[in-house]
Short mmCIF file of C-alpha atoms in Angstrom, two decimals:
data_model
loop_
_atom_site.label_atom_id
_atom_site.label_comp_id
_atom_site.label_asym_id
_atom_site.label_seq_id
_atom_site.Cartn_x
_atom_site.Cartn_y
_atom_site.Cartn_z
CA MET A 1 275.82 81.31 43.03
CA PRO A 2 279.27 81.38 41.34
CA PRO A 3 282.09 83.04 43.32
CA PRO A 4 282.81 86.70 42.43
CA LEU A 5 285.09 87.18 39.45
CA LYS A 6 288.62 88.44 39.82
CA SER A 7 290.06 90.91 37.34
CA LEU A 8 292.00 89.65 34.32
CA ARG A 9 295.04 91.28 35.87
CA ALA A 10 294.63 89.38 39.16
CA ARG A 11 294.27 86.13 37.23
CA SER A 12 297.36 86.92 35.12
CA SER A 13 295.20 86.39 32.04
CA MET A 14 296.77 86.83 28.63
CA LEU A 15 294.00 89.37 27.97
CA SER A 16 295.25 91.65 30.74
CA SER A 17 297.76 92.75 28.09
CA ALA A 18 296.32 95.58 26.00
CA ALA A 19 298.78 94.75 23.20
CA GLU A 20 297.52 91.17 23.09
CA GLN A 21 293.92 92.40 22.83
CA VAL A 22 294.83 94.72 19.95
CA ARG A 23 296.65 91.89 18.20
CA LEU A 24 293.59 89.64 18.46
CA LEU A 25 291.22 92.38 17.27
CA GLU A 26 293.32 93.34 14.28
CA THR A 27 293.62 89.76 13.03
CA THR A 28 289.99 88.68 13.31
CA ARG A 29 288.99 86.29 10.55
CA GLY A 30 286.22 87.53 8.26
CA VAL A 31 286.35 91.12 9.50
CA PRO A 32 287.68 93.88 7.21
CA ARG A 33 289.95 96.44 8.83
CA PHE A 34 287.93 99.26 10.38
CA GLU A 35 289.97 101.88 8.56
CA GLU A 36 288.91 100.39 5.20
CA ARG A 37 285.26 100.82 6.13
CA LEU A 38 285.97 104.39 7.28
CA ALA A 39 287.64 105.10 3.94
CA VAL A 40 284.62 103.83 1.99
CA ALA A 41 282.44 106.08 4.15
CA GLN A 42 284.84 108.95 3.33
CA LEU A 43 285.69 109.42 7.00
CA HIS A 44 289.31 108.29 6.96
CA PRO A 45 291.32 109.57 8.70
CA LEU A 46 288.81 110.20 11.47
CA ARG A 47 289.29 113.59 13.09
CA ALA A 48 287.93 115.25 16.21
CA THR A 49 285.52 118.14 15.78
CA GLY A 50 286.19 119.81 19.13
CA ILE A 51 285.91 118.90 22.81
CA VAL A 52 282.46 118.95 24.33
CA VAL A 53 283.01 116.23 26.94
CA PHE A 54 286.00 116.14 29.28
CA GLN A 55 285.85 112.55 30.47
CA ILE A 56 287.98 111.66 33.48
CA ASN A 57 288.58 108.03 34.35
CA VAL A 58 289.73 108.20 37.96
CA GLY A 59 290.86 104.58 38.13
CA LYS A 60 290.10 100.91 38.05
CA LEU A 61 289.02 100.35 41.65
CA CYS A 62 285.43 99.08 41.84
CA ASN A 63 283.25 97.24 44.36
CA GLN A 64 281.84 95.06 41.55
CA THR A 65 283.48 92.78 38.98
CA CYS A 66 281.06 92.75 36.04
CA ARG A 67 281.59 90.12 33.36
CA HIS A 68 281.42 92.62 30.51
CA CYS A 69 283.63 95.32 32.06
CA HIS A 70 285.83 97.00 29.44
CA VAL A 71 288.04 98.47 32.18
CA ASP A 72 288.86 95.16 33.91
CA ALA A 73 287.91 96.99 37.09
CA GLY A 74 287.35 95.36 40.45
CA PRO A 75 288.13 95.38 44.16
CA ASP A 76 291.59 93.96 43.42
CA ARG A 77 292.62 96.91 41.22
CA THR A 78 294.63 99.63 42.89
CA GLU A 79 295.16 102.18 40.10
CA VAL A 80 293.57 105.47 41.21
CA MET A 81 294.11 109.08 40.22
CA SER A 82 296.39 111.15 42.45
CA ARG A 83 295.41 114.56 43.79
CA GLU A 84 298.18 116.10 41.68
CA THR A 85 296.75 114.64 38.46
CA ALA A 86 293.22 115.67 39.48
CA GLU A 87 294.42 119.23 40.01
CA ARG A 88 296.11 119.14 36.58
CA CYS A 89 292.77 118.08 35.08
CA MET A 90 291.00 121.03 36.66
CA ALA A 91 293.77 123.39 35.65
CA ALA A 92 293.38 122.17 32.07
CA LEU A 93 289.60 122.51 32.16
CA ALA A 94 289.40 125.94 33.81
CA PRO A 95 290.40 128.21 30.88
CA THR A 96 288.28 126.27 28.35
CA ASP A 97 284.58 126.43 27.55
CA ILE A 98 284.18 122.63 27.60
CA PRO A 99 280.66 122.31 29.04
CA THR A 100 280.60 118.75 30.40
CA VAL A 101 282.75 116.79 32.83
CA ASP A 102 282.04 113.06 32.75
CA ILE A 103 283.57 111.15 35.66
CA THR A 104 283.99 107.41 35.28
CA GLY A 105 285.99 104.46 36.60
CA GLY A 106 285.86 101.71 38.09
CA ALA A 107 283.44 103.00 40.64
CA PRO A 108 284.56 106.64 40.45
CA GLU A 109 282.99 107.50 43.80
CA LEU A 110 285.55 105.27 45.56
CA SER A 111 288.40 107.45 44.33
CA PRO A 112 289.84 109.89 46.86
CA VAL A 113 289.71 112.65 44.20
CA PHE A 114 286.08 112.12 43.13
CA ARG A 115 284.53 114.72 45.40
CA TYR A 116 287.28 117.22 44.65
CA LEU A 117 286.65 116.84 40.91
CA VAL A 118 282.89 117.27 41.37
CA GLU A 119 283.21 120.34 43.58
CA GLU A 120 285.84 122.01 41.42
CA SER A 121 284.01 121.27 38.14
CA LYS A 122 280.79 122.69 39.55
CA ARG A 123 282.69 125.74 40.82
CA LEU A 124 283.83 126.22 37.22
CA GLY A 125 280.18 126.09 36.17
CA ARG A 126 280.30 122.79 34.29
CA ARG A 127 277.71 120.06 33.93
CA VAL A 128 278.98 117.02 35.84
CA MET A 129 278.07 113.39 35.20
CA ASP A 130 278.85 110.46 37.47
CA ARG A 131 278.91 106.98 35.89
CA CYS A 132 277.58 105.07 38.84
CA ASN A 133 277.23 101.31 39.36
CA LEU A 134 274.41 101.96 41.90
CA SER A 135 275.55 99.40 44.49
CA VAL A 136 278.31 101.81 45.56
CA LEU A 137 275.58 104.00 47.08
CA LEU A 138 274.86 101.26 49.63
CA LEU A 139 278.41 100.87 50.92
CA PRO A 140 278.73 101.99 54.56
CA SER A 141 281.66 104.24 53.58
CA GLN A 142 279.41 106.00 51.04
CA ALA A 143 276.40 106.65 53.28
CA ASP A 144 276.47 110.36 52.42
CA LEU A 145 277.17 109.88 48.68
CA GLY A 146 273.57 110.30 47.48
CA GLY A 147 273.24 113.56 49.40
CA PHE A 148 276.58 114.80 48.05
CA LEU A 149 275.54 114.09 44.45
CA ALA A 150 272.15 115.77 44.90
CA ARG A 151 273.62 118.81 46.63
CA HIS A 152 275.95 119.39 43.67
CA HIS A 153 273.32 118.57 41.04
CA VAL A 154 275.51 115.82 39.61
CA GLU A 155 273.80 113.88 36.83
CA VAL A 156 273.77 110.22 37.75
CA VAL A 157 274.29 107.82 34.84
CA ALA A 158 273.53 104.44 36.33
CA SER A 159 274.03 100.95 34.93
CA LEU A 160 271.07 98.58 34.86
CA PRO A 161 271.31 96.06 32.01
CA SER A 162 267.94 94.40 32.48
CA VAL A 163 264.67 94.61 34.37
CA VAL A 164 264.95 90.84 34.86
CA PRO A 165 266.90 90.16 38.09
CA ALA A 166 268.64 87.00 36.81
CA GLN A 167 269.91 88.80 33.71
CA THR A 168 271.31 91.77 35.62
CA ASP A 169 272.96 89.41 38.11
CA ALA A 170 274.40 87.28 35.27
CA GLN A 171 276.26 90.33 33.96
CA ARG A 172 277.04 92.27 37.13
CA GLY A 173 277.26 89.65 39.89
CA GLY A 174 274.94 87.84 42.26
CA GLY A 175 272.56 90.09 44.19
CA VAL A 176 273.39 93.21 42.17
CA PHE A 177 269.85 93.64 40.79
CA GLU A 178 268.37 93.85 44.28
CA LYS A 179 271.05 96.33 45.38
CA SER A 180 270.53 98.38 42.21
CA ILE A 181 266.81 98.66 42.91
CA GLU A 182 267.49 99.72 46.49
CA ALA A 183 269.95 102.36 45.26
CA LEU A 184 267.49 103.62 42.63
CA ARG A 185 264.84 104.00 45.36
CA LEU A 186 267.38 105.98 47.40
CA LEU A 187 268.07 108.26 44.42
CA ASN A 188 264.35 108.70 43.73
CA ALA A 189 263.83 109.63 47.40
CA LEU A 190 266.45 112.37 46.97
CA GLY A 191 264.50 113.66 43.97
CA TYR A 192 266.55 112.04 41.20
CA GLY A 193 264.43 111.23 38.15
CA THR A 194 261.38 113.08 39.46
CA PRO A 195 259.88 115.94 37.44
CA GLY A 196 260.84 119.43 38.50
CA SER A 197 263.70 118.34 40.78
CA GLY A 198 266.43 119.23 38.31
CA LEU A 199 268.19 116.04 39.39
CA VAL A 200 268.83 113.89 36.34
CA LEU A 201 268.90 110.11 36.53
CA THR A 202 269.88 108.32 33.33
CA LEU A 203 269.91 104.53 33.12
CA VAL A 204 272.33 102.64 30.90
CA THR A 205 271.68 99.17 29.54
CA ASN A 206 274.23 96.88 27.88
CA PRO A 207 273.14 93.60 26.27
CA VAL A 208 273.57 90.61 28.55
CA GLY A 209 275.41 88.62 25.89
CA ALA A 210 276.89 88.62 22.41
CA PHE A 211 274.26 90.60 20.55
CA LEU A 212 273.51 94.20 19.65
CA PRO A 213 271.44 96.45 21.91
CA PRO A 214 267.78 97.10 21.08
CA ALA A 215 266.49 100.39 19.70
CA GLN A 216 266.75 102.95 22.47
CA GLU A 217 263.24 104.42 22.44
CA PRO A 218 261.14 101.24 22.73
CA GLN A 219 263.59 99.85 25.28
CA GLU A 220 263.20 103.01 27.36
CA ARG A 221 259.40 102.60 27.27
CA GLN A 222 259.75 99.00 28.42
CA PHE A 223 262.10 99.89 31.29
CA ARG A 224 259.89 102.80 32.34
CA GLN A 225 256.82 100.59 32.46
CA ARG A 226 258.45 97.65 34.25
CA LEU A 227 260.42 99.68 36.81
CA ALA A 228 257.36 101.79 37.69
CA ARG A 229 255.01 98.80 37.87
CA ASP A 230 257.27 96.39 39.73
CA HIS A 231 259.37 98.73 41.88
CA GLY A 232 257.83 102.22 41.81
CA ILE A 233 261.03 103.61 40.27
CA VAL A 234 261.23 106.61 37.93
CA PHE A 235 264.08 107.89 35.77
CA ASN A 236 264.69 110.48 33.06
CA ASP A 237 266.32 108.67 30.14
CA LEU A 238 267.65 105.29 29.11
CA HIS A 239 270.79 104.87 27.03
CA THR A 240 271.54 101.67 25.15
CA ILE A 241 275.23 100.86 24.79
CA THR A 242 276.90 98.16 22.70
CA ASN A 243 279.32 95.85 24.50
CA MET A 244 282.83 96.62 23.35
CA PRO A 245 284.82 93.51 22.35
CA ILE A 246 287.69 94.23 24.72
CA SER A 247 288.86 93.22 28.18
CA ARG A 248 286.46 91.02 30.16
CA PHE A 249 283.75 91.05 27.48
CA LEU A 250 286.40 89.87 25.04
CA GLU A 251 287.20 87.07 27.47
CA PHE A 252 283.51 86.11 27.55
CA LEU A 253 283.34 86.15 23.74
CA LEU A 254 286.39 83.92 23.40
CA GLU A 255 285.40 81.48 26.14
CA SER A 256 281.81 81.14 24.88
CA GLY A 257 282.85 80.63 21.24
CA ASN A 258 281.10 83.85 20.19
CA TYR A 259 284.10 85.99 19.30
CA GLU A 260 284.19 85.74 15.50
CA GLY A 261 280.40 85.73 15.20
CA TYR A 262 280.11 88.87 17.34
CA MET A 263 282.85 90.71 15.47
CA GLN A 264 281.25 89.82 12.14
CA ARG A 265 277.87 90.94 13.50
CA LEU A 266 279.38 94.32 14.45
CA ALA A 267 281.21 94.69 11.13
CA ASN A 268 278.14 93.70 9.08
CA ALA A 269 276.11 96.29 10.96
CA PHE A 270 278.66 99.09 10.28
CA ASN A 271 276.67 102.29 9.87
CA PRO A 272 278.43 105.28 8.23
CA ALA A 273 276.03 107.69 9.96
CA ALA A 274 277.00 106.21 13.33
CA ALA A 275 280.67 106.44 12.36
CA ALA A 276 280.26 110.14 11.56
CA GLY A 277 278.79 110.77 15.02
CA VAL A 278 281.11 108.70 17.23
CA MET A 279 281.78 110.19 20.65
CA CYS A 280 285.57 110.30 20.26
CA ARG A 281 285.06 113.18 17.83
CA TYR A 282 283.85 115.44 20.64
CA THR A 283 285.32 113.77 23.74
CA LEU A 284 288.69 113.91 25.45
CA SER A 285 289.41 111.02 27.78
CA VAL A 286 291.88 111.40 30.65
CA GLY A 287 293.33 108.32 32.33
CA TRP A 288 293.99 107.86 36.05
CA ASP A 289 297.66 108.63 35.42
CA GLY A 290 296.95 111.75 33.36
CA ARG A 291 297.50 110.25 29.92
CA LEU A 292 295.12 111.44 27.21
CA TYR A 293 293.02 109.26 24.92
CA ASP A 294 290.35 109.67 22.26
CA CYS A 295 287.89 107.62 24.32
CA ASP A 296 287.61 105.34 27.34
CA PHE A 297 287.94 102.25 25.12
CA ASN A 298 291.20 103.45 23.58
CA GLN A 299 292.31 104.18 27.13
CA MET A 300 291.79 100.55 28.13
CA LEU A 301 293.70 99.40 25.03
CA GLU A 302 296.47 101.85 25.99
CA LEU A 303 296.16 103.66 22.65
CA THR A 304 297.22 107.13 23.77
CA ILE A 305 296.46 110.12 21.59
CA GLY A 306 298.96 110.22 18.76
CA HIS A 307 299.82 111.93 15.49
CA GLY A 308 301.63 114.75 17.30
CA ALA A 309 298.80 115.88 19.60
CA PRO A 310 299.53 116.17 23.35
CA SER A 311 299.27 112.82 25.10
CA HIS A 312 299.32 113.88 28.76
CA VAL A 313 297.11 116.29 30.68
CA ARG A 314 300.19 118.26 31.83
CA ASP A 315 300.66 119.21 28.16
CA PHE A 316 296.95 119.93 27.56
CA ASP A 317 296.51 122.25 24.61
CA PRO A 318 292.94 122.63 23.34
CA GLU A 319 294.06 124.03 19.99
CA ALA A 320 296.28 121.03 19.30
CA LEU A 321 293.57 118.60 20.41
CA HIS A 322 290.45 120.06 18.77
CA ALA A 323 290.99 118.63 15.31
CA ARG A 324 293.37 115.83 16.27
CA ARG A 325 293.49 112.64 14.26
CA ILE A 326 291.77 109.87 16.18
CA ILE A 327 293.37 106.47 16.77
CA THR A 328 291.06 103.78 15.39
CA GLY A 329 291.04 100.00 15.22
CA ASN A 330 288.70 97.05 14.86
CA HIS A 331 287.29 97.61 18.36
CA CYS A 332 285.72 100.78 16.93
CA TYR A 333 283.12 98.59 15.20
CA GLY A 334 281.52 98.50 18.67
CA CYS A 335 280.59 102.19 18.42
CA THR A 336 279.53 102.17 14.76
CA ALA A 337 277.23 99.15 14.55
CA GLY A 338 273.51 99.59 14.01
CA ALA A 339 272.18 102.71 15.66
CA GLY A 340 275.68 103.50 16.96
CA SER A 341 276.83 103.53 20.55
CA SER A 342 278.45 106.04 22.85
CA CYS A 343 278.61 106.99 26.50
CA GLY A 344 275.46 108.96 25.66
CA GLY A 345 273.69 105.95 24.17
CA ALA A 346 272.67 105.48 20.53
CA THR A 347 274.12 108.06 18.14
CA THR A 348 271.69 107.96 15.20
CA MET B 1 280.48 67.74 12.54
CA ASP B 2 278.35 66.58 9.59
CA THR B 3 274.77 67.72 9.96
CA TYR B 4 271.81 68.16 7.64
CA TYR B 5 271.09 71.67 8.92
CA HIS B 6 274.31 73.67 9.19
CA PRO B 7 274.05 77.07 10.99
CA LYS B 8 276.42 78.61 8.43
CA ASP B 9 273.98 77.76 5.63
CA LEU B 10 271.71 80.59 6.74
CA ALA B 11 274.26 82.99 5.22
CA HIS B 12 273.54 81.33 1.84
CA PHE B 13 269.80 82.04 2.02
CA ALA B 14 270.16 84.70 -0.67
CA ASP B 15 271.37 82.00 -3.09
CA MET B 16 267.71 81.11 -3.46
CA GLY B 17 267.47 84.27 -5.57
CA LYS B 18 269.71 82.71 -8.23
CA GLY B 19 267.00 80.31 -9.44
CA ASN B 20 264.37 83.00 -9.88
CA PRO B 21 265.49 86.54 -9.07
CA GLU B 22 262.05 88.06 -9.68
CA LEU B 23 260.24 85.86 -7.19
CA TRP B 24 263.10 86.32 -4.71
CA GLU B 25 262.88 90.12 -4.94
CA LYS B 26 259.13 90.00 -4.46
CA PHE B 27 259.44 87.72 -1.47
CA MET B 28 262.13 89.88 0.16
CA ALA B 29 260.15 93.09 -0.39
CA TYR B 30 257.12 91.43 1.19
CA TYR B 31 259.21 90.01 4.03
CA GLY B 32 260.71 93.40 4.81
CA ALA B 33 257.30 95.06 4.80
CA VAL B 34 255.84 92.41 7.10
CA PHE B 35 258.54 92.95 9.74
CA ALA B 36 258.54 96.76 9.63
CA GLU B 37 257.03 98.72 12.52
CA GLY B 38 253.28 98.87 12.01
CA ALA B 39 250.24 98.32 14.17
CA LEU B 40 252.49 95.80 15.89
CA THR B 41 255.98 96.82 16.95
CA ALA B 42 259.05 95.19 15.40
CA ARG B 43 259.73 93.68 18.83
CA GLU B 44 256.28 92.07 18.99
CA LYS B 45 256.63 90.75 15.43
CA ALA B 46 259.98 89.16 16.27
CA LEU B 47 258.38 87.38 19.25
CA ILE B 48 255.60 86.05 16.98
CA ALA B 49 258.24 84.94 14.46
CA LEU B 50 260.12 83.14 17.23
CA ALA B 51 256.97 81.30 18.26
CA VAL B 52 256.19 80.35 14.65
CA ALA B 53 259.81 79.26 14.14
CA HIS B 54 259.28 76.75 16.94
CA ALA B 55 255.93 75.64 15.57
CA VAL B 56 257.40 74.96 12.12
CA GLN B 57 260.66 73.80 13.75
CA CYS B 58 262.94 75.72 11.41
CA PRO B 59 266.45 75.76 12.95
CA TYR B 60 267.53 78.74 10.85
CA CYS B 61 264.51 80.74 11.97
CA ILE B 62 265.09 79.78 15.61
CA ASP B 63 268.72 81.01 15.37
CA ALA B 64 267.77 84.20 13.56
CA TYR B 65 264.76 85.16 15.68
CA THR B 66 266.39 84.32 19.00
CA GLN B 67 269.06 86.88 18.08
CA ALA B 68 266.47 89.29 16.66
CA CYS B 69 264.31 89.10 19.80
CA LEU B 70 267.28 89.84 22.06
CA GLU B 71 268.39 92.71 19.83
CA LYS B 72 264.90 94.18 19.87
CA GLY B 73 264.88 94.25 23.66
CA SER B 74 262.99 91.10 24.55
CA ASN B 75 264.32 89.00 27.38
CA VAL B 76 264.50 85.24 27.78
CA GLU B 77 261.45 85.34 30.08
CA GLU B 78 259.32 86.84 27.29
CA MET B 79 260.86 84.61 24.62
CA THR B 80 260.11 81.50 26.68
CA GLU B 81 256.48 82.60 26.98
CA SER B 82 256.29 83.02 23.21
CA VAL B 83 257.54 79.44 22.73
CA HIS B 84 254.88 78.28 25.19
CA VAL B 85 252.28 80.04 23.05
CA ALA B 86 253.48 78.01 20.05
CA CYS B 87 253.44 74.88 22.19
CA ALA B 88 249.93 75.58 23.50
CA ILE B 89 248.54 76.15 20.01
CA ARG B 90 250.23 73.03 18.62
CA GLY B 91 249.07 70.95 21.57
CA GLY B 92 245.67 72.62 21.61
CA ALA B 93 245.24 71.94 17.91
CA SER B 94 245.80 68.22 18.53
CA LEU B 95 243.39 68.22 21.42
CA ALA B 96 240.76 70.24 19.56
CA HIS B 97 240.82 67.60 16.80
CA GLY B 98 239.64 65.26 19.50
CA VAL B 99 236.22 66.70 18.71
CA GLN B 100 236.51 65.08 15.27
CA MET B 101 237.44 61.82 16.96
CA ARG B 102 234.44 62.08 19.21
CA ASN B 103 232.13 62.97 16.32
CA VAL B 104 233.28 59.93 14.31
CA ALA B 105 233.19 57.65 17.32
CA THR B 106 229.68 58.80 18.20
CA LYS B 107 228.49 58.33 14.63
CA ILE B 108 229.72 54.77 14.27
CA SER B 109 229.08 53.58 17.77
CA MET B 110 225.90 52.15 19.23
#
C-alpha cells in the first residue's frame, strides 16, 4: 500500500499556488476560453440569480488526503474557521430567507465551529447539509458525531466514489472503502437513509480517473443494488460529480499525462443547458477566513467575488450579491460538461 | 513515435464522410440508433462494444469504448469480464471448430 499523500502545500508543490493553477488553466492548448463558449450560449457575463445555498467551507483540515481533492485538504492543513467568523456567518444568514446551509471542508466535523454552525442554523430554521467523508465518523474524538447529526436532522452528503473497494481506495486512500462501509452502517443504524426516518443520506460519486461521470440515474440504481446486496446498506439519493481540474486532481492529470485530453474532453462536452443551471448562480460560498466566493472551486483558486460586490462576510449584503457577476474561467468547464455537475449532482 | 495506428487519428474518423457523404450519414444515423437506450441500456451496449472491440482488435474502438464504459458507470471489474467474454467466444470458436477436424479425421481415417 502506498504511503498516505501529503498536501500540495506540505510538499511545496508549484500547484499549491492558486495563481499558478489559474495560469495553467487559462493557457491550455486546444481549449477555447470558457467565456467565449458562454458568449455563444448567450450567457456572458454569467450572473447570479439569487442565493438559495449558503455554503460555508470551515477549513482545510481533514483526516484523509484524497488524490482528487480540490481543496488540497489533509491532516497537515491548519486553516480552520474562527468562532468570530462563524458568528459573522450566522449574523449574515439570520435576517435572510436563504433556506439551505451547506457545510463543507476538509472534514468539516473536525472544525471547532462545526457544531455551533449546525445548532445555530437549525435554530434559524434552515436545512443543514454536512459534506462528510464518512471515515470521520469512526474517529475516537467523533464517537458522538452520528448522534449529533441525527438529533439535529442534518442531511449527510457522503463521498463514496465506487462500490469496488480497490477503486475507492485508489482515490481516497488505503482502507477507506472498508471504513466508509462501516460508517454507512452506523448511519443506517441511526435511521439515515431509511424510509420514514426523515434522516437524509445522499451519496456522492466522483470518477476515479480522467473521465466524465456516468448518468446519475442508472448509476444510482447500480449503487443501490450493489450496496444493498453486498453490505445491506440503504441511502436516499446518489449525486454524480465531475472532477474539477484543479489542485490535487490537476496534479494527477499533469503527472499521468491526461491534462490536455481531459480539458479537451470537458470543453468538447460543454452543454449550454448545464451552463445555464450552474450552482454558482444560486450559491454563496464563504471561506474559512470569511472571504466570499461564487463557489467552492473559485474559493480554492482564490478568485474572490468581484465586480464591486462584497467580498467578505463582514460586508454581507444580500441585495448587492443576488445578481452579482460571477467570476469564471476555464476550470468552469468542469461544471458545464455533459449532464453538468454541482454540489447537488448533475444539473440537467 | 511512428506507429501505424495513431490514437490521434480517431479524431479524423469523420474524414471518411468526405469520400461519400451519403453513406457516411446513413452509417452515423444507424450507429447512433444502435447505441441509444433501448431494450439494452447504453451502459450494457458499451460493454458489448468493448468486448467486440477486443475481438476485432480495433485500437480506436478499445480507446473509445474503455472511456465510454467508464463514463457510463462501468468499473474495471465489469470491463475485464466483458473482455473475457470476447476471449471465451474467440477461444471457444476455435475449439468448436475442432468438431470439423474430428469429422474430417473420422471420415478419412480407418
